[in-house]
mmCIF file of C-alpha atoms in Angstrom:
data_model
loop_
_atom_site.group_PDB
_atom_site.id
_atom_site.type_symbol
_atom_site.label_atom_id
_atom_site.label_comp_id
_atom_site.label_asym_id
_atom_site.label_seq_id
_atom_site.Cartn_x
_atom_site.Cartn_y
_atom_site.Cartn_z
ATOM 1 C CA MET A 497 0.065 0.041 -0.056
ATOM 2 C CA ALA A 498 1.299 3.440 -0.861
ATOM 3 C CA THR A 499 2.020 6.450 1.409
ATOM 4 C CA HIS A 500 1.154 9.805 0.665
ATOM 5 C CA THR A 501 2.066 13.173 1.960
ATOM 6 C CA ILE A 502 0.002 16.549 2.028
ATOM 7 C CA ARG A 503 0.727 19.981 3.209
ATOM 8 C CA PRO A 504 -1.426 23.094 3.452
ATOM 9 C CA GLU A 505 -1.323 24.935 0.259
ATOM 10 C CA ARG A 506 -3.910 26.998 -1.293
ATOM 11 C CA SER A 507 -4.618 24.112 -3.935
ATOM 12 C CA THR A 508 -5.125 21.535 -0.875
ATOM 13 C CA LEU A 509 -7.283 23.669 1.444
ATOM 14 C CA HIS A 510 -11.066 24.025 1.466
ATOM 15 C CA GLY A 511 -13.531 25.285 4.176
ATOM 16 C CA SER A 512 -16.962 23.473 3.008
ATOM 17 C CA TYR A 513 -18.302 20.254 1.877
ATOM 18 C CA SER A 514 -19.614 19.295 -1.455
ATOM 19 C CA ARG A 515 -19.829 16.370 -3.667
ATOM 20 C CA GLU A 516 -19.119 18.595 -6.539
ATOM 21 C CA SER A 517 -15.488 19.544 -5.260
ATOM 22 C CA ALA A 518 -12.623 18.372 -7.396
ATOM 23 C CA PRO A 519 -10.288 15.942 -5.402
ATOM 24 C CA ILE A 520 -6.841 17.060 -4.822
ATOM 25 C CA LEU A 521 -5.490 13.379 -4.824
ATOM 26 C CA THR A 522 -6.766 9.903 -5.806
ATOM 27 C CA ILE A 523 -5.684 7.134 -3.353
ATOM 28 C CA HIS A 524 -6.448 3.420 -3.076
ATOM 29 C CA SER A 525 -8.262 1.392 -0.253
ATOM 30 C CA GLY A 526 -5.452 0.779 2.502
ATOM 31 C CA ASP A 527 -3.182 3.614 1.568
ATOM 32 C CA THR A 528 -1.809 5.805 4.179
ATOM 33 C CA VAL A 529 -1.844 9.662 4.163
ATOM 34 C CA ARG A 530 0.421 11.924 6.332
ATOM 35 C CA PHE A 531 -1.153 15.203 6.596
ATOM 36 C CA GLU A 532 0.148 18.703 8.025
ATOM 37 C CA THR A 533 -3.051 20.777 8.928
ATOM 38 C CA LEU A 534 -3.731 24.355 9.913
ATOM 39 C CA ASP A 535 -5.723 25.328 12.824
ATOM 40 C CA ALA A 536 -9.499 25.556 12.236
ATOM 41 C CA ASP A 537 -9.264 29.308 11.639
ATOM 42 C CA TRP A 538 -6.761 29.184 8.829
ATOM 43 C CA ASN A 539 -4.311 31.092 10.794
ATOM 44 C CA ALA A 540 -0.572 31.173 9.581
ATOM 45 C CA GLY A 541 0.770 31.529 13.167
ATOM 46 C CA PRO A 542 0.046 32.944 16.757
ATOM 47 C CA GLU A 543 1.028 36.596 15.943
ATOM 48 C CA GLN A 544 -1.465 39.086 15.593
ATOM 49 C CA VAL A 545 -1.624 42.343 13.830
ATOM 50 C CA ASP A 546 -4.233 44.923 14.958
ATOM 51 C CA GLY A 547 -5.783 42.369 17.191
ATOM 52 C CA ARG A 548 -6.364 39.718 14.123
ATOM 53 C CA ARG A 549 -3.928 36.931 13.210
ATOM 54 C CA ILE A 550 -2.491 36.692 9.843
ATOM 55 C CA GLU A 551 -4.475 34.198 7.657
ATOM 56 C CA PHE A 552 -2.460 31.412 5.862
ATOM 57 C CA CYS A 553 -3.861 32.279 2.338
ATOM 58 C CA THR A 554 -6.673 34.252 0.814
ATOM 59 C CA ARG A 555 -10.162 32.473 1.231
ATOM 60 C CA GLU A 556 -12.868 32.324 -1.266
ATOM 61 C CA HIS A 557 -16.382 32.355 -0.005
ATOM 62 C CA PRO A 558 -18.660 30.442 0.372
ATOM 63 C CA GLN A 559 -16.379 27.228 -0.309
ATOM 64 C CA ASP A 560 -13.699 28.494 2.346
ATOM 65 C CA SER A 561 -16.193 29.818 4.984
ATOM 66 C CA GLY A 562 -15.600 27.006 7.446
ATOM 67 C CA HIS A 563 -12.770 25.137 9.093
ATOM 68 C CA ALA A 564 -9.455 24.724 7.222
ATOM 69 C CA LEU A 565 -9.588 21.305 5.737
ATOM 70 C CA ILE A 566 -7.256 19.283 3.831
ATOM 71 C CA GLY A 567 -8.591 17.474 0.882
ATOM 72 C CA PRO A 568 -10.910 16.081 -0.660
ATOM 73 C CA LEU A 569 -9.459 12.541 -1.319
ATOM 74 C CA TYR A 570 -10.849 10.353 -3.783
ATOM 75 C CA ILE A 571 -10.711 6.654 -2.870
ATOM 76 C CA SER A 572 -10.738 4.730 -5.953
ATOM 77 C CA GLU A 573 -12.561 1.701 -4.477
ATOM 78 C CA ALA A 574 -15.106 3.610 -2.454
ATOM 79 C CA LYS A 575 -18.844 3.354 -3.351
ATOM 80 C CA ALA A 576 -21.843 4.946 -1.811
ATOM 81 C CA GLY A 577 -23.428 2.650 0.565
ATOM 82 C CA GLN A 578 -20.035 1.244 1.908
ATOM 83 C CA SER A 579 -18.193 2.400 4.903
ATOM 84 C CA LEU A 580 -14.852 3.977 5.330
ATOM 85 C CA ALA A 581 -12.402 2.916 7.914
ATOM 86 C CA ILE A 582 -10.171 5.793 9.017
ATOM 87 C CA HIS A 583 -7.316 4.384 11.311
ATOM 88 C CA ILE A 584 -5.493 6.970 13.293
ATOM 89 C CA ASN A 585 -1.743 5.900 13.277
ATOM 90 C CA GLU A 586 -0.219 9.139 14.814
ATOM 91 C CA LEU A 587 -1.034 12.622 15.747
ATOM 92 C CA ARG A 588 1.563 15.432 16.566
ATOM 93 C CA VAL A 589 0.554 18.873 17.744
ATOM 94 C CA GLY A 590 2.173 22.080 16.362
ATOM 95 C CA THR A 591 4.134 24.580 18.664
ATOM 96 C CA TRP A 592 1.093 26.853 19.435
ATOM 97 C CA GLY A 593 -2.605 26.850 19.867
ATOM 98 C CA TRP A 594 -5.445 29.348 21.065
ATOM 99 C CA SER A 595 -8.683 29.093 22.979
ATOM 100 C CA GLY A 596 -11.393 31.489 24.015
ATOM 101 C CA GLY A 597 -14.441 31.967 26.221
ATOM 102 C CA GLY A 598 -17.376 34.282 25.727
ATOM 103 C CA GLY A 599 -17.524 37.432 23.608
ATOM 104 C CA PHE A 600 -19.922 36.060 20.854
ATOM 105 C CA THR A 601 -23.540 35.044 20.517
ATOM 106 C CA SER A 602 -24.172 31.384 21.107
ATOM 107 C CA ASP A 603 -26.572 29.233 23.041
ATOM 108 C CA VAL A 604 -24.348 28.704 25.698
ATOM 109 C CA ASN A 605 -22.788 32.174 25.863
ATOM 110 C CA ASN A 606 -26.388 33.843 25.871
ATOM 111 C CA ARG A 607 -27.484 31.594 28.609
ATOM 112 C CA LEU A 608 -24.528 32.361 30.771
ATOM 113 C CA GLY A 609 -24.782 35.874 30.066
ATOM 114 C CA MET A 610 -21.159 36.064 28.526
ATOM 115 C CA HIS A 611 -22.226 37.021 24.881
ATOM 116 C CA GLU A 612 -21.222 40.716 25.246
ATOM 117 C CA GLY A 613 -17.760 42.354 25.478
ATOM 118 C CA ARG A 614 -14.532 40.901 24.590
ATOM 119 C CA GLN A 615 -13.629 37.242 24.476
ATOM 120 C CA TYR A 616 -11.335 35.763 27.061
ATOM 121 C CA GLY A 617 -8.706 34.683 24.878
ATOM 122 C CA LEU A 618 -5.492 32.421 25.489
ATOM 123 C CA VAL A 619 -2.619 31.727 23.382
ATOM 124 C CA TRP A 620 -0.913 28.448 24.113
ATOM 125 C CA LYS A 621 2.628 27.163 23.727
ATOM 126 C CA LEU A 622 2.457 23.379 22.965
ATOM 127 C CA ASP A 623 5.291 20.995 23.838
ATOM 128 C CA ALA A 624 4.673 17.806 21.893
ATOM 129 C CA THR A 625 7.622 16.108 23.939
ATOM 130 C CA SER A 626 6.331 16.742 27.474
ATOM 131 C CA MET A 627 2.623 16.856 26.228
ATOM 132 C CA ILE A 628 2.084 20.005 28.367
ATOM 133 C CA GLY A 629 0.464 23.277 27.090
ATOM 134 C CA THR A 630 1.382 26.409 28.669
ATOM 135 C CA SER A 631 -0.982 29.671 28.203
ATOM 136 C CA ASP A 632 0.325 33.243 27.798
ATOM 137 C CA ARG A 633 -1.387 33.889 31.359
ATOM 138 C CA GLY A 634 0.600 31.050 32.854
ATOM 139 C CA HIS A 635 -2.064 28.173 32.916
ATOM 140 C CA LYS A 636 -0.784 24.596 32.294
ATOM 141 C CA ILE A 637 -2.792 21.645 31.253
ATOM 142 C CA ARG A 638 -1.842 18.196 29.851
ATOM 143 C CA LEU A 639 -2.353 17.849 25.933
ATOM 144 C CA HIS A 640 -4.744 15.027 24.626
ATOM 145 C CA PRO A 641 -4.753 15.785 20.857
ATOM 146 C CA PHE A 642 -7.269 14.653 18.357
ATOM 147 C CA MET A 643 -8.882 15.646 15.146
ATOM 148 C CA GLY A 644 -12.094 17.790 15.300
ATOM 149 C CA VAL A 645 -13.156 17.149 11.687
ATOM 150 C CA LEU A 646 -12.990 13.863 9.769
ATOM 151 C CA GLY A 647 -15.533 13.518 7.036
ATOM 152 C CA MET A 648 -17.035 13.535 3.562
ATOM 153 C CA PRO A 649 -19.878 15.507 2.009
ATOM 154 C CA PRO A 650 -23.531 14.303 2.025
ATOM 155 C CA ASP A 651 -24.967 13.186 -1.221
ATOM 156 C CA GLU A 652 -26.815 16.363 -1.778
ATOM 157 C CA PRO A 653 -26.267 19.118 -4.238
ATOM 158 C CA GLY A 654 -24.608 22.482 -3.215
ATOM 159 C CA ILE A 655 -22.133 23.814 -0.807
ATOM 160 C CA HIS A 656 -22.388 22.571 2.956
ATOM 161 C CA SER A 657 -21.291 24.095 6.138
ATOM 162 C CA THR A 658 -18.537 22.329 7.970
ATOM 163 C CA THR A 659 -19.935 23.279 11.219
ATOM 164 C CA PRO A 660 -22.577 20.498 12.065
ATOM 165 C CA PRO A 661 -21.489 16.812 12.180
ATOM 166 C CA ARG A 662 -23.658 14.608 10.041
ATOM 167 C CA TYR A 663 -24.096 10.834 9.497
ATOM 168 C CA CYS A 664 -20.964 10.715 6.977
ATOM 169 C CA GLY A 665 -18.886 12.493 9.707
ATOM 170 C CA GLY A 666 -17.320 16.046 9.739
ATOM 171 C CA ASN A 667 -17.200 18.266 12.786
ATOM 172 C CA ILE A 668 -17.746 15.426 15.326
ATOM 173 C CA ASP A 669 -15.282 16.833 18.005
ATOM 174 C CA CYS A 670 -14.797 13.624 19.916
ATOM 175 C CA LYS A 671 -11.869 13.450 22.140
ATOM 176 C CA GLU A 672 -11.856 9.984 22.258
ATOM 177 C CA LEU A 673 -10.446 9.512 18.594
ATOM 178 C CA VAL A 674 -6.783 9.275 19.646
ATOM 179 C CA PRO A 675 -4.058 7.253 18.029
ATOM 180 C CA GLY A 676 -4.861 3.556 17.753
ATOM 181 C CA SER A 677 -8.659 4.523 17.110
ATOM 182 C CA THR A 678 -10.563 3.516 13.851
ATOM 183 C CA LEU A 679 -13.608 5.759 13.027
ATOM 184 C CA TYR A 680 -15.942 4.079 10.680
ATOM 185 C CA LEU A 681 -18.008 6.474 8.471
ATOM 186 C CA PRO A 682 -20.923 5.600 6.078
ATOM 187 C CA ILE A 683 -19.861 6.635 2.360
ATOM 188 C CA PRO A 684 -22.326 8.843 0.849
ATOM 189 C CA VAL A 685 -20.927 9.445 -2.614
ATOM 190 C CA ASP A 686 -18.588 7.292 -5.086
ATOM 191 C CA GLY A 687 -14.993 7.883 -4.270
ATOM 192 C CA GLY A 688 -15.821 9.260 -0.559
ATOM 193 C CA LEU A 689 -14.186 12.658 -1.229
ATOM 194 C CA PHE A 690 -12.672 12.717 2.433
ATOM 195 C CA SER A 691 -11.041 15.581 4.237
ATOM 196 C CA VAL A 692 -9.436 16.337 7.602
ATOM 197 C CA GLY A 693 -8.836 19.332 9.976
ATOM 198 C CA ASP A 694 -9.550 21.135 12.892
ATOM 199 C CA GLY A 695 -6.836 19.972 15.285
ATOM 200 C CA HIS A 696 -7.292 20.190 18.897
ATOM 201 C CA ALA A 697 -4.460 19.930 21.620
ATOM 202 C CA ALA A 698 -7.185 19.534 24.461
ATOM 203 C CA GLN A 699 -10.683 19.656 24.821
ATOM 204 C CA GLY A 700 -13.395 18.548 27.608
ATOM 205 C CA ASP A 701 -16.565 16.654 26.577
ATOM 206 C CA GLY A 702 -19.049 19.350 25.613
ATOM 207 C CA GLU A 703 -16.630 21.804 23.926
ATOM 208 C CA VAL A 704 -18.595 24.297 26.207
ATOM 209 C CA SER A 705 -16.994 27.320 25.172
ATOM 210 C CA GLY A 706 -17.365 26.557 21.417
ATOM 211 C CA LEU A 707 -13.564 26.314 21.147
ATOM 212 C CA ALA A 708 -10.875 23.412 22.157
ATOM 213 C CA ILE A 709 -7.166 24.513 22.266
ATOM 214 C CA GLU A 710 -7.325 25.130 18.407
ATOM 215 C CA CYS A 711 -4.053 24.342 16.826
ATOM 216 C CA PRO A 712 -2.110 23.367 13.696
ATOM 217 C CA MET A 713 -0.997 19.645 13.455
ATOM 218 C CA GLU A 714 2.539 18.829 12.341
ATOM 219 C CA LEU A 715 1.324 15.462 11.508
ATOM 220 C CA VAL A 716 -1.811 13.659 11.276
ATOM 221 C CA ASP A 717 -1.120 10.099 9.973
ATOM 222 C CA LEU A 718 -4.313 8.265 8.691
ATOM 223 C CA THR A 719 -4.813 4.931 6.987
ATOM 224 C CA LEU A 720 -8.073 4.688 4.916
ATOM 225 C CA THR A 721 -9.624 1.561 4.181
ATOM 226 C CA VAL A 722 -12.759 0.844 2.403
ATOM 227 C CA VAL A 723 -15.147 -1.640 4.305
ATOM 228 C CA ASP A 724 -18.033 -3.538 2.558
ATOM 229 C CA GLN A 725 -20.434 -2.778 5.630
ATOM 230 C CA VAL A 726 -23.545 -0.715 5.751
ATOM 231 C CA LEU A 727 -23.664 1.784 8.514
ATOM 232 C CA SER A 728 -26.319 4.519 9.077
ATOM 233 C CA TYR A 729 -24.070 6.541 11.563
ATOM 234 C CA PRO A 730 -20.385 6.664 12.695
ATOM 235 C CA ARG A 731 -18.981 4.418 15.039
ATOM 236 C CA ALA A 732 -15.580 3.964 16.561
ATOM 237 C CA GLN A 733 -13.227 1.415 18.002
ATOM 238 C CA THR A 734 -10.630 3.046 20.262
ATOM 239 C CA PRO A 735 -7.928 1.479 22.230
ATOM 240 C CA SER A 736 -10.087 1.426 25.253
ATOM 241 C CA SER A 737 -13.662 1.273 24.134
ATOM 242 C CA LYS A 738 -16.422 0.800 21.360
ATOM 243 C CA ILE A 739 -18.287 4.169 20.542
ATOM 244 C CA THR A 740 -21.378 5.056 18.669
ATOM 245 C CA PHE A 741 -22.535 8.766 17.682
ATOM 246 C CA GLY A 742 -25.804 10.514 17.511
ATOM 247 C CA PHE A 743 -26.306 14.210 16.125
ATOM 248 C CA HIS A 744 -29.390 16.096 16.435
ATOM 249 C CA LYS A 745 -30.799 19.546 17.359
ATOM 250 C CA ASP A 746 -32.378 17.742 20.381
ATOM 251 C CA LEU A 747 -30.153 16.390 22.837
ATOM 252 C CA HIS A 748 -32.504 13.534 23.890
ATOM 253 C CA GLU A 749 -32.875 12.596 20.326
ATOM 254 C CA ALA A 750 -29.176 12.656 19.645
ATOM 255 C CA SER A 751 -28.941 10.506 22.716
ATOM 256 C CA MET A 752 -31.426 8.078 21.326
ATOM 257 C CA ILE A 753 -29.465 7.788 17.991
ATOM 258 C CA ALA A 754 -26.087 6.956 19.819
ATOM 259 C CA LEU A 755 -27.835 4.472 22.054
ATOM 260 C CA GLU A 756 -29.771 2.878 19.157
ATOM 261 C CA GLY A 757 -26.210 2.431 17.269
ATOM 262 C CA MET A 758 -24.648 0.786 20.287
ATOM 263 C CA ILE A 759 -27.664 -1.516 20.678
ATOM 264 C CA ASP A 760 -27.289 -2.481 16.894
ATOM 265 C CA TRP A 761 -23.367 -2.930 17.550
ATOM 266 C CA MET A 762 -23.894 -5.002 20.762
ATOM 267 C CA GLN A 763 -26.257 -7.371 18.727
ATOM 268 C CA GLU A 764 -23.812 -7.995 15.765
ATOM 269 C CA LEU A 765 -20.906 -8.513 18.127
ATOM 270 C CA TYR A 766 -22.480 -10.793 20.821
ATOM 271 C CA GLY A 767 -25.775 -12.215 19.186
ATOM 272 C CA TYR A 768 -28.101 -10.299 21.966
ATOM 273 C CA GLU A 769 -31.630 -10.055 21.554
ATOM 274 C CA ARG A 770 -32.604 -6.414 21.080
ATOM 275 C CA LYS A 771 -34.185 -6.066 24.681
ATOM 276 C CA GLU A 772 -31.264 -7.934 26.182
ATOM 277 C CA ALA A 773 -28.681 -5.509 24.658
ATOM 278 C CA LEU A 774 -30.787 -2.717 26.165
ATOM 279 C CA ASN A 775 -30.863 -4.385 29.660
ATOM 280 C CA LEU A 776 -26.844 -4.639 29.475
ATOM 281 C CA ALA A 777 -26.451 -1.200 27.782
ATOM 282 C CA SER A 778 -28.019 0.237 30.979
ATOM 283 C CA LEU A 779 -25.390 -1.477 32.983
ATOM 284 C CA VAL A 780 -22.272 -0.991 30.991
ATOM 285 C CA VAL A 781 -22.690 1.804 28.343
ATOM 286 C CA ASP A 782 -22.002 5.415 29.041
ATOM 287 C CA LEU A 783 -23.785 8.304 27.370
ATOM 288 C CA ARG A 784 -21.385 11.361 27.083
ATOM 289 C CA ILE A 785 -22.110 14.739 25.573
ATOM 290 C CA THR A 786 -19.649 15.074 22.808
ATOM 291 C CA GLN A 787 -20.333 18.745 22.155
ATOM 292 C CA LEU A 788 -23.137 21.422 22.605
ATOM 293 C CA VAL A 789 -21.957 24.024 20.178
ATOM 294 C CA ASN A 790 -22.052 22.840 16.593
ATOM 295 C CA ASP A 791 -25.427 23.728 15.488
ATOM 296 C CA VAL A 792 -26.386 20.147 16.501
ATOM 297 C CA VAL A 793 -25.426 18.565 19.791
ATOM 298 C CA GLY A 794 -23.298 15.429 19.703
ATOM 299 C CA VAL A 795 -23.686 12.388 22.176
ATOM 300 C CA HIS A 796 -21.421 9.564 22.145
ATOM 301 C CA ALA A 797 -22.369 6.138 23.597
ATOM 302 C CA VAL A 798 -19.321 4.431 25.099
ATOM 303 C CA LEU A 799 -18.875 0.709 25.805
ATOM 304 C CA GLU A 800 -15.408 0.176 27.707
ATOM 305 C CA ASN A 801 -13.517 -2.982 26.420
ATOM 306 C CA ASP A 802 -13.605 -4.568 29.916
ATOM 307 C CA ARG A 803 -17.094 -3.887 30.951
ATOM 308 C CA LEU A 804 -18.423 -7.180 29.449
ATOM 309 C CA VAL A 805 -16.534 -9.753 31.154
ATOM 310 C CA ASP A 806 -17.951 -12.837 29.636
ATOM 311 C CA THR A 807 -20.117 -12.796 26.282
ATOM 312 C CA LYS A 808 -21.891 -15.574 24.693
#
C-alpha cells in the first residue's frame, strides 16, 4: 500500500463540503496519508496584527467559509453505501494554539450571560515532547490531541457547512479519537471525497465555550480503508472502548441515535436479543455529551472494552 504526504497549500485547502468538489488526490483503499494541517481558523501563526491573526492564504467564499480542511481525497474503491475505516496512526501537535471563552452570541454564551464584551482569549505554547500546554497567562494543562473534523460530503447538491457533524462525519469533536482508534463512516458518494482538519490539542466533553485548544498539527497520519459494511451513523473502536454517535438539534434525540447505534453493535458482536442488549447497555454503556456547540449537539455512547467480562 502507498503512503502519501500532503501539506497545506492554497490548492489543498477548502472550508466546506460538496459532492461537486474536485479531489486533490486519488488514493487506493488501504493507503496511508500523512497530513500537515492548519488550525481551524486558517491562521498562519499565533502572532496578531491589529488584534487579528494573519491568514495562511486568501479565502474564497462560500467554499472556504468553514474550518480549514485538507482534501478532498478520492478513494478509488469507495462506493456509496459502503463504509470508510479511518485508522488514526499518529498525531503530533504544532507548537502553538489558542482558545477562548465568551464574547460572541451562542446558546451557551447567551444562557450564561457571556455573549457581550470581549472574548477571554488565551494563546498556548504546546510541547509535543512533554505533552504540556502553557498559556500566555501561565495556565498549564496536559495535552490530549485529536482531530475535530474527519468526514465526507453528503449526497446532496450545493455547498454544505463544516460546522455541524452529519451521518457521514465532519465536525464530530470527539476527544476519544486518539491514535490507535478507527473511525467508521458511511460513504455517501462514490470516491468518498474525504477531508480532515480542525486539530485540537485538548478539549473537554461538551466543548462548552465552542472552542478547544485550536491548533495546527505537524502530523496527522491516517490509513483509509474501504469496508463492505452498511452503516447509518458513525461508530469507532478506540484502544479502550467501542463508541457510537448521535447528532441532532435535540439532546434527547441525539442520545437515542447514539444508544440505538450501540444496541445494534452489541447485537452484531454478541448475538444479543434487542431487549437483552438494552438491559445490558443500561449497566455497562455510558452516554457522554460530545459537544453542545455545533448547530446540532453530539452524544457518544461508550462501551469500555473491559465492561462485558464474558459474552456468549
